[in-house]
CSV table of C-alpha atoms in Angstrom, one decimal:
chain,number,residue,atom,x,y,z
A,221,UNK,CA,164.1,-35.2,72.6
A,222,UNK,CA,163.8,-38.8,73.5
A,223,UNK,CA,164.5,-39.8,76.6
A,224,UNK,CA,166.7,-43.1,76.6
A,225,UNK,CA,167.7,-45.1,79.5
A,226,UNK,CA,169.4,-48.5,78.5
A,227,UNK,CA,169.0,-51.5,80.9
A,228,UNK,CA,172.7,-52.0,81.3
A,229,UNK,CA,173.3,-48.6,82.9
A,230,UNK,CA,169.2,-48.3,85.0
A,231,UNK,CA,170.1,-47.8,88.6
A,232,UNK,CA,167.0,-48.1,91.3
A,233,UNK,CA,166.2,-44.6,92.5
A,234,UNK,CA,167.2,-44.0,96.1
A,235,UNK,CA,164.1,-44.7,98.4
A,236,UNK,CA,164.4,-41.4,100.3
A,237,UNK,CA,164.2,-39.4,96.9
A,238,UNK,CA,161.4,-41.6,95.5
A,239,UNK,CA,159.6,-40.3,99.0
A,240,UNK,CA,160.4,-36.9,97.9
A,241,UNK,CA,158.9,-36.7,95.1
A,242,UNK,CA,156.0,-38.1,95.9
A,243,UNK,CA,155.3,-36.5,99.8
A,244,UNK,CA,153.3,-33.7,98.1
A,245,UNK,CA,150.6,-36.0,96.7
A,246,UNK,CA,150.7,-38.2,100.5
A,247,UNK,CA,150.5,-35.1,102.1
A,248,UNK,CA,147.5,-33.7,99.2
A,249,UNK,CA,149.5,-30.4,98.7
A,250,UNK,CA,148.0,-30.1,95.3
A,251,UNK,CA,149.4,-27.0,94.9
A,252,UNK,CA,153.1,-27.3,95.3
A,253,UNK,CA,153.1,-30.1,92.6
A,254,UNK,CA,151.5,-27.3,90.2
A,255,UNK,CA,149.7,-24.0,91.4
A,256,UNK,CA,146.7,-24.7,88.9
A,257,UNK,CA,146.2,-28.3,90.3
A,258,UNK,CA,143.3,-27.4,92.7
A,259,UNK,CA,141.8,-25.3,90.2
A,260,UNK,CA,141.8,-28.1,87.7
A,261,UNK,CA,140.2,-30.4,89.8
A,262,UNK,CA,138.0,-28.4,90.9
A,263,UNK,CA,136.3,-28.4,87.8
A,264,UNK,CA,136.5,-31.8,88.0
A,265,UNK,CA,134.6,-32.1,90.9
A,266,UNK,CA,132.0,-29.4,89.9
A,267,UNK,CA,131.4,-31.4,86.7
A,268,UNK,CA,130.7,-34.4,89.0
A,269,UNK,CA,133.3,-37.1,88.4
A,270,UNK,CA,133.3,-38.0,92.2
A,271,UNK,CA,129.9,-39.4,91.6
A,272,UNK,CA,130.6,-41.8,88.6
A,273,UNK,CA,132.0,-45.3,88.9
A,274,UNK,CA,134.8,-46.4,87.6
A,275,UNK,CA,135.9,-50.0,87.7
A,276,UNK,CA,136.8,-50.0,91.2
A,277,UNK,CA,135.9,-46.6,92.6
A,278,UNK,CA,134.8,-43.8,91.0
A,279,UNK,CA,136.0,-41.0,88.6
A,280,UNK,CA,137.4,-38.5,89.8
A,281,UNK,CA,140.2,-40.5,92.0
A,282,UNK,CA,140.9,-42.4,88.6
A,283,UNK,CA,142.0,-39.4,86.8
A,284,UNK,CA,143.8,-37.8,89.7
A,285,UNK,CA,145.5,-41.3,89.9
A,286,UNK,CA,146.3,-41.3,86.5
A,287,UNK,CA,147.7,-37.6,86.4
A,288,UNK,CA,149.8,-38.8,89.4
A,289,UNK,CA,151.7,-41.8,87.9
A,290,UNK,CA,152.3,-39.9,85.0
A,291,UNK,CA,153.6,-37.2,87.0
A,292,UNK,CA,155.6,-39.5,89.0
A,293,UNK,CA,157.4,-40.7,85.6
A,294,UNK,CA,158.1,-38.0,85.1
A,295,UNK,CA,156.2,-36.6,81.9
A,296,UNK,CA,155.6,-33.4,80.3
A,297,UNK,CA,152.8,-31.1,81.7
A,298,UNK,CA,151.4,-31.8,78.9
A,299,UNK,CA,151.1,-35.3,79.0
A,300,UNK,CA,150.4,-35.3,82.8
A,301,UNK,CA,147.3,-33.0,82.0
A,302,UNK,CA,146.0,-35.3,79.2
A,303,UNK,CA,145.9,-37.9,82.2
A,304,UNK,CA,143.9,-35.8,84.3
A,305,UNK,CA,141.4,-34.8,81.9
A,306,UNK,CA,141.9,-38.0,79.5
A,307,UNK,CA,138.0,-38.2,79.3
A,308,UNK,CA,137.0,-34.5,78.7
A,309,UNK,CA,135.1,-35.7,75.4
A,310,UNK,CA,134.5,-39.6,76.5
A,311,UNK,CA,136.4,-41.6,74.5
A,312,UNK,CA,136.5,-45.2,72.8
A,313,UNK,CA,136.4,-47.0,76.2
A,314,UNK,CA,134.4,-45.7,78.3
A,315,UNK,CA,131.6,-42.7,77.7
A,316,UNK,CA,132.6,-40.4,81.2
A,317,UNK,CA,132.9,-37.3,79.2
A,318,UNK,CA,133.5,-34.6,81.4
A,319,UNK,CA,132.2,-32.0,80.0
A,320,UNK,CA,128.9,-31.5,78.2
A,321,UNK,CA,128.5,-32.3,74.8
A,322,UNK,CA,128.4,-28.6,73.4
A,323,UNK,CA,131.4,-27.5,75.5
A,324,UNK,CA,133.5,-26.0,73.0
A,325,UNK,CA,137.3,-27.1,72.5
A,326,UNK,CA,138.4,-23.3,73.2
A,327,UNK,CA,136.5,-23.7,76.7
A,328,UNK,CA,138.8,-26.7,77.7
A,329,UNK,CA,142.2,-24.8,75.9
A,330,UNK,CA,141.1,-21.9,78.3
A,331,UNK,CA,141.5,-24.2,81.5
A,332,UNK,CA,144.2,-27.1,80.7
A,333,UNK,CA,146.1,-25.1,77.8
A,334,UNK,CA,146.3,-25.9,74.2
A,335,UNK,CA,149.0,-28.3,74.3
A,336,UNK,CA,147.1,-30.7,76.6
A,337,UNK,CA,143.8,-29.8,75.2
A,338,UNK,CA,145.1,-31.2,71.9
A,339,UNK,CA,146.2,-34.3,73.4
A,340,UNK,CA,143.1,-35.0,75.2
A,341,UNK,CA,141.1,-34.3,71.9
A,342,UNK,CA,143.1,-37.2,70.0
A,343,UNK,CA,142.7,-39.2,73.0
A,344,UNK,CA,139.5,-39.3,73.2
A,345,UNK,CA,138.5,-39.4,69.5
A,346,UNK,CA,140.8,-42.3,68.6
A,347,UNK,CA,140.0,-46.0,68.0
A,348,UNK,CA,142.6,-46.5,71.3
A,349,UNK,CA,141.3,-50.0,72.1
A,350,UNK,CA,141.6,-51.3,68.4
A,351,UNK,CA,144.9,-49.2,67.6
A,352,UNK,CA,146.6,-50.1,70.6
A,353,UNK,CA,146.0,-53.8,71.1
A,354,UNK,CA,145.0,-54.9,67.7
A,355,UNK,CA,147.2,-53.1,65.3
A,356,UNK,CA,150.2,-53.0,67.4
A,357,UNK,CA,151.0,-54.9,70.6
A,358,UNK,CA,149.0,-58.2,69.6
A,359,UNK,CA,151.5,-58.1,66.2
A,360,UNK,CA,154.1,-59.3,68.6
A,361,UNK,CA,154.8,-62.4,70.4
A,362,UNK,CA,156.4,-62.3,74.1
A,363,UNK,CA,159.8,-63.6,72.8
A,364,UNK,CA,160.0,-61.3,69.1
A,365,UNK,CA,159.4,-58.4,71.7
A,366,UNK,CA,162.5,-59.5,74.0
A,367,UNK,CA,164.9,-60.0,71.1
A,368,UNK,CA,163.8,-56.1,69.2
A,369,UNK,CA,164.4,-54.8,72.8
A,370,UNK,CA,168.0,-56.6,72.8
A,371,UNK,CA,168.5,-55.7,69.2
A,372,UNK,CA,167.3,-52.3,69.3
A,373,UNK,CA,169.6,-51.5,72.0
A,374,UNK,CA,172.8,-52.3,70.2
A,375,UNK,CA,170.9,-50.1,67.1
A,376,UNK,CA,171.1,-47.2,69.8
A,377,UNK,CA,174.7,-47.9,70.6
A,378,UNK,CA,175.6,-47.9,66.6
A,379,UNK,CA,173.9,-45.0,65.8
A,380,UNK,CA,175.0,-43.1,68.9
A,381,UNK,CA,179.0,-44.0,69.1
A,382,UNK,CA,179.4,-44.9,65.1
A,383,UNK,CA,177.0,-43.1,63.3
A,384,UNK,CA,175.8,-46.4,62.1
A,385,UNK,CA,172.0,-46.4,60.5
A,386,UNK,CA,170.2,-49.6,59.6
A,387,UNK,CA,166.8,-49.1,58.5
A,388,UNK,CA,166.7,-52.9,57.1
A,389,UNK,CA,167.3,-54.0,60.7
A,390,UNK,CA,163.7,-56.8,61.7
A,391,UNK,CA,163.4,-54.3,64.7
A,392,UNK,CA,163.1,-51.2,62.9
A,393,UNK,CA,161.3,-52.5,59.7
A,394,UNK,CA,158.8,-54.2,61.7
A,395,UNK,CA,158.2,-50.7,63.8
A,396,UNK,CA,158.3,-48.6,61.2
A,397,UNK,CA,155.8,-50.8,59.2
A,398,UNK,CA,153.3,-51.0,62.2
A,399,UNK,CA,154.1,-46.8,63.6
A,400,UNK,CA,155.7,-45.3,60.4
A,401,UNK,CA,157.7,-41.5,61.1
A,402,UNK,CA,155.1,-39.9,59.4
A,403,UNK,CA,152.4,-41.6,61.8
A,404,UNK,CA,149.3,-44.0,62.2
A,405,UNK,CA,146.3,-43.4,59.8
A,406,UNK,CA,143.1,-44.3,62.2
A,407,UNK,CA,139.5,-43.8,62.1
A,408,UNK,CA,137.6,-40.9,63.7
A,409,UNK,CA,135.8,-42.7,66.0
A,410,UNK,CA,133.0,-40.5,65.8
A,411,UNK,CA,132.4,-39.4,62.2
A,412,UNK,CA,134.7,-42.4,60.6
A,413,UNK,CA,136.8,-39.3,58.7
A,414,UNK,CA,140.4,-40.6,58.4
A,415,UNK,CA,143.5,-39.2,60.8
A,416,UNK,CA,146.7,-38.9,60.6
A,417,UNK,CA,148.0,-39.4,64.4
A,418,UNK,CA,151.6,-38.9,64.8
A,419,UNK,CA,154.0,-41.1,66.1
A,420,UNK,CA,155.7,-39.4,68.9
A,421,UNK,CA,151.7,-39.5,70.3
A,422,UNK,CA,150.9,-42.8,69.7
A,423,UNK,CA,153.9,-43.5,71.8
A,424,UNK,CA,152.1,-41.5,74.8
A,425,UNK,CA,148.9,-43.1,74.2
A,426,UNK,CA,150.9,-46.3,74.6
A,427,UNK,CA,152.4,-45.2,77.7
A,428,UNK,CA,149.4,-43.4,79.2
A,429,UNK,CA,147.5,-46.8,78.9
A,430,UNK,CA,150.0,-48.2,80.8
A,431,UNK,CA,149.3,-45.8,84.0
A,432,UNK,CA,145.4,-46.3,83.5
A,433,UNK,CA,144.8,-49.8,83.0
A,434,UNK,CA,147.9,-49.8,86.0
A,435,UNK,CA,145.3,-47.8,88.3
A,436,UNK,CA,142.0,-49.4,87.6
A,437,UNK,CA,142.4,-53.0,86.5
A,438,UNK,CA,141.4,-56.0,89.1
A,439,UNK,CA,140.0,-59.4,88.5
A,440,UNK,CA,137.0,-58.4,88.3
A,441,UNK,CA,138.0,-57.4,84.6
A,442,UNK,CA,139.4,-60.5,84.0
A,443,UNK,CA,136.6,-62.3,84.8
A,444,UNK,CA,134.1,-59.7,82.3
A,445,UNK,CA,137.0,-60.5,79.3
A,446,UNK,CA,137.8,-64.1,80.1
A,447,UNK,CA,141.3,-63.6,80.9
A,448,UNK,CA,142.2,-66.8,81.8
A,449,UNK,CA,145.2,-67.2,80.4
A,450,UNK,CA,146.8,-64.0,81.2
A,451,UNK,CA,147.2,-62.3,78.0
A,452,UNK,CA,144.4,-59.7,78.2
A,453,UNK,CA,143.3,-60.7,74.3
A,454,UNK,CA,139.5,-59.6,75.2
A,455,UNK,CA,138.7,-62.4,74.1
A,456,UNK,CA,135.8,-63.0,76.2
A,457,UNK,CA,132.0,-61.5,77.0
A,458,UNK,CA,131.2,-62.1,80.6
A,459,UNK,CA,129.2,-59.4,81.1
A,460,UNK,CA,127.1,-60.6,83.8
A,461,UNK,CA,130.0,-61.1,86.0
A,462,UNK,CA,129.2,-59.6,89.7
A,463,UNK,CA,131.1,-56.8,90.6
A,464,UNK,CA,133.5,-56.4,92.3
A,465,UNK,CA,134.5,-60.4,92.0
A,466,UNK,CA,137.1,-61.3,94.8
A,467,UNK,CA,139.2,-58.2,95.0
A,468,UNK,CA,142.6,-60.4,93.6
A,469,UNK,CA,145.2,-58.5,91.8
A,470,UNK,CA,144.0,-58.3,88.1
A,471,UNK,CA,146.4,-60.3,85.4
A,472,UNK,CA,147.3,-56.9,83.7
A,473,UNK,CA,151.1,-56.9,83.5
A,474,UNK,CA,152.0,-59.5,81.2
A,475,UNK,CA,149.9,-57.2,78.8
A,476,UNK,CA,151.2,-53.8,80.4
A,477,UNK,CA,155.0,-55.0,79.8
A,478,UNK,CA,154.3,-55.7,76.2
A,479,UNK,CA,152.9,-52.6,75.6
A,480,UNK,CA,155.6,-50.6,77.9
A,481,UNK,CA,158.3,-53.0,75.6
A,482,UNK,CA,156.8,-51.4,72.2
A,483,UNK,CA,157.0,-47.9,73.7
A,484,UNK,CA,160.3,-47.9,74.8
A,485,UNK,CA,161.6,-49.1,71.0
A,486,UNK,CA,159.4,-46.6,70.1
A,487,UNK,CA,161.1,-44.1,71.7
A,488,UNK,CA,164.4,-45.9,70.5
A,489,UNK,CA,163.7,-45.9,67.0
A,490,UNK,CA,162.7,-41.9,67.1
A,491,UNK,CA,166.1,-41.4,68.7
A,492,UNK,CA,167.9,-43.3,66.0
A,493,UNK,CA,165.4,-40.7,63.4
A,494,UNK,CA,166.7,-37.8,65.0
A,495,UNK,CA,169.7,-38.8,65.6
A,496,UNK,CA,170.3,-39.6,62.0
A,497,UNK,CA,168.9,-36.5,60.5
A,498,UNK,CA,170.8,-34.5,62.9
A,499,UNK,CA,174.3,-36.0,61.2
A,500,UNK,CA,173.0,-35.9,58.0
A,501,UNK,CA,172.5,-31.6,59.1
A,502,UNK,CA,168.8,-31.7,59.1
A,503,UNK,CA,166.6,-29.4,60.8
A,504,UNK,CA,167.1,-29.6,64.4
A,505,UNK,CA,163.2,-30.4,65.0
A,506,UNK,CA,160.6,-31.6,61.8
A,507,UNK,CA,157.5,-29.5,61.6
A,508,UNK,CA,154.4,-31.6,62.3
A,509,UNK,CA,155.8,-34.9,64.5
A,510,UNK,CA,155.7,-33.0,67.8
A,511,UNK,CA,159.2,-33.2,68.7
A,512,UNK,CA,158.7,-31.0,71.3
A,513,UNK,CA,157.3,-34.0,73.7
A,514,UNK,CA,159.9,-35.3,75.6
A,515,UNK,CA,159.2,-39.4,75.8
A,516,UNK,CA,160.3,-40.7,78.8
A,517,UNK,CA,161.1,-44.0,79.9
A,518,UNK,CA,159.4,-45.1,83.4
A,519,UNK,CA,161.0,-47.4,85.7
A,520,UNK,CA,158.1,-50.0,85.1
A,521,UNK,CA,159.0,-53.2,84.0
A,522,UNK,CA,162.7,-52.7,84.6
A,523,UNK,CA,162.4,-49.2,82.4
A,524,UNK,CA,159.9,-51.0,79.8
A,525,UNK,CA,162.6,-53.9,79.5
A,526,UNK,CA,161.2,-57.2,80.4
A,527,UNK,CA,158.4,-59.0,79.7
A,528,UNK,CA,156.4,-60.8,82.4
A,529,UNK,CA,155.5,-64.5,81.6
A,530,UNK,CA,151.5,-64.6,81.3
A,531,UNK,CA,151.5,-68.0,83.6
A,532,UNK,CA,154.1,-66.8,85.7
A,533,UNK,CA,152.1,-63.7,86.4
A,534,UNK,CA,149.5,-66.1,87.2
A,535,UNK,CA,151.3,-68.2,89.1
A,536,UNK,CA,152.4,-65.3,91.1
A,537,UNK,CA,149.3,-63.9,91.8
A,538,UNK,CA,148.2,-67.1,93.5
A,539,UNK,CA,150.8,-67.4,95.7
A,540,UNK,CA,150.8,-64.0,96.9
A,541,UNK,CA,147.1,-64.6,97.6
A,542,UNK,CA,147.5,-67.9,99.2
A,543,UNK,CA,150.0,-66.6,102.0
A,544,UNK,CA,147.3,-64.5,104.1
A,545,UNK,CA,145.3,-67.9,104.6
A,546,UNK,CA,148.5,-69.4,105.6
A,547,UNK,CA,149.0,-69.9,110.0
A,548,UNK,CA,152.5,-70.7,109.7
A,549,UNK,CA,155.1,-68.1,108.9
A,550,UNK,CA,157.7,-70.6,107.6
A,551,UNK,CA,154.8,-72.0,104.7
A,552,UNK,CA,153.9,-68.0,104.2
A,553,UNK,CA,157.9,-67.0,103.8
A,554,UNK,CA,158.3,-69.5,101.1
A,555,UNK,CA,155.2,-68.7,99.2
A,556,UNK,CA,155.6,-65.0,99.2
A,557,UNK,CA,159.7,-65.2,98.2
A,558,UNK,CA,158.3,-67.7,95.1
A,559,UNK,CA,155.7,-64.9,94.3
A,560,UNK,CA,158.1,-61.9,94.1
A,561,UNK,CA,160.5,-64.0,92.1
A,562,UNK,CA,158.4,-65.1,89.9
A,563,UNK,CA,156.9,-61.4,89.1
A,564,UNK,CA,159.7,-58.5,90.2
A,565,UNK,CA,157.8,-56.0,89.3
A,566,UNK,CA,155.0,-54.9,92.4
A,567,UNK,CA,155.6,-54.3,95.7
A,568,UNK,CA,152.8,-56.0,97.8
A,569,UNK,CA,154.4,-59.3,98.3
A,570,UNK,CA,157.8,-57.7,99.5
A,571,UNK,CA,155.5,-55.6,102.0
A,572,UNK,CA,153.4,-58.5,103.0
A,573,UNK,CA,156.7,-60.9,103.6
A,574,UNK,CA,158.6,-57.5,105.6
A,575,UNK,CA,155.8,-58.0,108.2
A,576,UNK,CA,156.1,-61.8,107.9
A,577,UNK,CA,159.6,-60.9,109.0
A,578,UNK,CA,158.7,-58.9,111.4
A,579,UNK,CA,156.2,-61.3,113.2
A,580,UNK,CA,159.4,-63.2,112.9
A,581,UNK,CA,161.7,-61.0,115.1
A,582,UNK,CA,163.8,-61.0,111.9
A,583,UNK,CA,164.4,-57.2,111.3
A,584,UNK,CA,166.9,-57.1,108.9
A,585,UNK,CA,165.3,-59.3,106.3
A,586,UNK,CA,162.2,-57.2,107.4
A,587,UNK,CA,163.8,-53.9,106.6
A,588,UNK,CA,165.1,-55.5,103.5
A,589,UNK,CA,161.8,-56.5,101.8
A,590,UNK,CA,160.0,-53.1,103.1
A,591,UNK,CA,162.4,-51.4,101.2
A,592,UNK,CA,162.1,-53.0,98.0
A,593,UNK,CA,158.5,-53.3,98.5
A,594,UNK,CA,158.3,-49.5,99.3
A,595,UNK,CA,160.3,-48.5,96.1
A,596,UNK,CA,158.4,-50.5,93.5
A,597,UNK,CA,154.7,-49.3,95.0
A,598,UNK,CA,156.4,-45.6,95.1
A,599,UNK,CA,157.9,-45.9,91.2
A,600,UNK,CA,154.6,-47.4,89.8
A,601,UNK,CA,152.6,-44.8,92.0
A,602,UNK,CA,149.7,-46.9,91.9
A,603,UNK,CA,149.1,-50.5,93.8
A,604,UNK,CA,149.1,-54.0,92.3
A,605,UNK,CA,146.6,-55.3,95.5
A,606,UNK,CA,143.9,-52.8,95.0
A,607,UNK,CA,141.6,-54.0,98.5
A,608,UNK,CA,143.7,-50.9,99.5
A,609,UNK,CA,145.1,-47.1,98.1
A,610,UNK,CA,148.1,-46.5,96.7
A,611,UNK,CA,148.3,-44.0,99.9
A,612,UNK,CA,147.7,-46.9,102.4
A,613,UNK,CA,150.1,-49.2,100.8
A,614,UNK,CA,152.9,-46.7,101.2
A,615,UNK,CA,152.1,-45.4,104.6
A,616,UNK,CA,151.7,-48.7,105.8
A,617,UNK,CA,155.0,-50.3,104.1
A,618,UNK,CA,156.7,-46.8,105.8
A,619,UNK,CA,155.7,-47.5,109.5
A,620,UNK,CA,157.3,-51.5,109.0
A,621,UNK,CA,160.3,-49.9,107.3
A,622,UNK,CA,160.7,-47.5,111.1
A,623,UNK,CA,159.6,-50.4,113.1
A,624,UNK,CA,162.5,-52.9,111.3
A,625,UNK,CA,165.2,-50.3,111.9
A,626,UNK,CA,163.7,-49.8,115.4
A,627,UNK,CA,163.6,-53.5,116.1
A,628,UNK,CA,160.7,-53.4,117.9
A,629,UNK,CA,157.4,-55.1,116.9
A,630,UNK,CA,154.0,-54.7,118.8
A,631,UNK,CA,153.0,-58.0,120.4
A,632,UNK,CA,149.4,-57.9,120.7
A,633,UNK,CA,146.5,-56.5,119.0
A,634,UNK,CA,146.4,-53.1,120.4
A,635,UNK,CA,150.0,-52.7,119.5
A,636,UNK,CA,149.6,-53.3,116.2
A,637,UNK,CA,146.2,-51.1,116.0
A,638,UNK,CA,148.2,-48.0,117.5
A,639,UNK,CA,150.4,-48.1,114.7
A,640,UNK,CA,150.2,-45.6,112.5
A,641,UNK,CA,152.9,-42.9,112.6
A,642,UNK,CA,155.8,-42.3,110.1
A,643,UNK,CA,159.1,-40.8,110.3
C-alpha cells in the first residue's frame, strides 16, 4: 500500500538514527544491509562497471550510489535492486548495459530475483527521458504543481476521514489524464511495439530518477544542455563542452522537486483508488497494477512537498560558491546563511558555515548548522557539492559536529590536518 506522509504531520528524523541507518554503508559492511549485496556487486565488478565513466566517475560507484539512496528511503528490495542494476540491458539514456547482449532475462532473474529483474527490464526498455520529462513533469508549471500538492492533500483527508471521492477534482483529472489507473501506453524503445506500463511503476521510475540524476548531475551537465535558466528543459546541444567544467553544484533540483512533487500526488491519488475501492468492498489488491510495491515518500524536498525556485536555486548556488573565495568570516556568514535560505534542501552550505563558526570560536551556532547540515546530506544520501563523496561529506560534517560540542578548534594547519576521527 501507499505510503503517505502529509507535510503538516513530517517530523525531521533524529540525527543519531539517520547515522544508524546509514553506518553500514560508511563502514562498507555490504553484507549486513543484505547478505546477497557482495555477491551482487560482484558481478558488477566482474562485468567491468568500475572501468566505465559515468558523468562524474565511473559506473560501478553510480549504481551502488543509486541502490544506496534508494535504500536509504527506504524502498522495497525490489526497487532498491532495480537501482543497482538499473542498466543490466542499457537503457534510453545511456548505453552501459551490463550484461552482454545475448544474456538471457532468466540469467539476470537467477541473480537479482524476478521481481527486480522485471523492474529493471521496463527500465531499461522505456522511452524514460521522453515519458518522464516530456509527457509528464514539463505538463506542469512550478505554481499548478504547488496548488495540486495543497489540494490533493485535503483530497487525502476527505477520502480518509469522510469517505469523500472526487474524481472531477483539477488535481486528479489532470493526473489521471497524464498517468491513468490502468497505466501509461509508451513505446518499446527498441522494437517501437506498444506497452502498457503501469502506474504504480511509473511512479518508481519517477522516484528512482530522482536518486540518479541526485547522484550524478554537476554543471558540467548544465553546460552540455544549456541550462541556464535552471529548469533542465534540455533545451540545449553543447556537446563540445570540456569535461568536467568547474566542478559547481549542478542546477538539478528545481527539476528534481517537480518530479518528486508529481510522485508524491501520485502516490496520493493511488491511495485515494484504493482507498475508494476498499469502501465500495473491492478486492483488497487489483490483479495487474502491482499493488504489492509499497511507494514511499522520501524526505527530499520536504517529503516531495516544495518546489525549489529555478532562479533561486541559482542564486543559491552562487553564493554558496562565492563564500570559499571570501577572507572575511563576517562577508562568508552572510553569504552562506542567504544560500541555505534561499535553497533548504542540501546540506553543504550548513556544513561549510558550521566551520565558519568554528573558525569563529562560535560553537553553538557551529554545532547548530553541522547538525542540520549532517541530516540533509544523510536523508538525501548523496551530496549536492560533488568535488567530494557523499562518504567524505558526512565524515567530515561528523568530526565538526564532536569538535562544536567539544569546543575546541585546531589553531593551525597541522591541527586541522590531524583531524579525522569520529565519535
Amino acid at each position: 500500500m501507499p505510503t503517505y506522509t502529509p507535510h503538516s504531520t513530517a517530523s525531521k528524523t533524529d540525527l543519531s538514527t539517520l547515522l544508524a541507518t546509514t553506518r553500514p554503508f560508511l563502514r562498507g559492511e555490504l553484507e549486513t544491509i543484505d547478505p546477497s549485496l557482495p555477491s551482487l556487486t560482484a558481478v558488477l565488478r566482474a562485468a567491468g562497471a568500475g572501468e566505465c565513466y559515468h558523468k562524474h566517475g565511473n559506473f560501478l560507484s553510480h549504481l551502488i550510489d543509486t541502490y544506496r539512496i534508494l535504500k536509504l528511503w527506504h524502498v522495497p528490495d525490489s526497487v532498491a535492486l532495480c537501482g543497482l542494476f538499473h542498466s543490466a540491458y542499457s537503457n534510453s539514456y545511456v548505453n552501459l548495459a551490463i550484461f552482454d547482449p545475448g544474456t538471457s532475462r532468466s540469467h539476470v532473474r537467477s541473480i537479482i530475483g524476478e521481481s527486480a529483474e522485471r523492474l529493471v527490464h521496463l527500465f531499461c526498455i522505456v522511452p524514460r527521458h521522453s515519458l518522464i520529462h516530456d509527457d509528464l513533469v514539463l505538463h506542469y508549471s512550478d505554481s499548478e504543481l504547488v496548488e495540486h500538492l495543497s489540494a490533493s492533500e485535503e483530497s487525502i483527508k476527505a477520502a480518509k476521514e469522510k469517505g469523500v471521492f472526487d474524481s472531477s477534482e483539477p488535481w486528479r483529472k489532470k493526473l489521471q489524464a497524464l498517468i491513468p489507473a490502468e497505466g501509461i501506453k509508451v513505446k518499446h524503445i527498441k522494437t517501437g511495439e506498444d506497452l502498457l506500463l503501469p502506474r504504480r511503476i511509473a511512479a518508481v521510475f519517477l522516484l528512482m530518477t530522482v536518486a540518479d540524476f541526485s547522484d550524478q548531475y554537476v554543471d558540467y551537465q548544465d553546460k552540455l544542455f544549456g541550462n541556464e535558466n535552471g529548469r533542465l528543459e534540455f533545451t540545449g546541444d553543447n556537446w563540445a563542452t570540456l569535461w568536467p567544467a568547474t566542478g559547481r553544484p549542478g542546477l538539478w533540483m528545481n527539476s528534481m522537486s517537480r518530479i518528486s512533487a508529481l510522485y508524491n500526488l501520485s502516490v496520493r491519488e493511488e491511495e485515494i483508488y484504493i482507498e475508494e475501492r476498499k469502501q465500495r468492498g473491492g478486492v483488497e489488491k487489483e490483479e495487474g497494477r502491482d499493488e504489492e510495491i509499497d511507494l514511499v515518500i522520501p524526505p527530499v524536498f520536504d517529503y516531495c512537498t516544495k518546489i525549489l525556485d529555478p532562479r533561486e536555486q541559482t542564486i543559491a548556488r552562487d553564493l554558496y560558491w562565492d563564500a570559499f573565495w571570501l577572507p572575511e568570516w563576517e562577508k562568508a556568514e552572510k553569504i552562506l546563511i542567504e544560500s541555505s535560505e534561499r535553497n533548504p534542501f542540501v546540506g553543504e552550505p550548513h556544513l561549510v558555515l558550521a566551520q565558519v563558526y568554528l573558525n569563529m570560536e562560535r560553537y553553538e551556532e557551529a554545532e547548530k548548522e553541522a547538525e542540520e547540515g549532517l541530516r540533509l546530506i544523510l536523508e538525501w544520501g548523496s551530496c549536492w557539492d560533488k568535488r567530494m563523496s557523499w562518504e567524505g561529506w558526512v565524515s567530515w560534517g561528523r568530526v565538526m559536529l564532536g569538535k562544536a560540542r567539544e569546543k575546541d578548534w585546531p589553531r593551525h594547519a597541522w591541527g586541522i590536518i590531524n583531524l579525522g576521527l569520529v565519535k
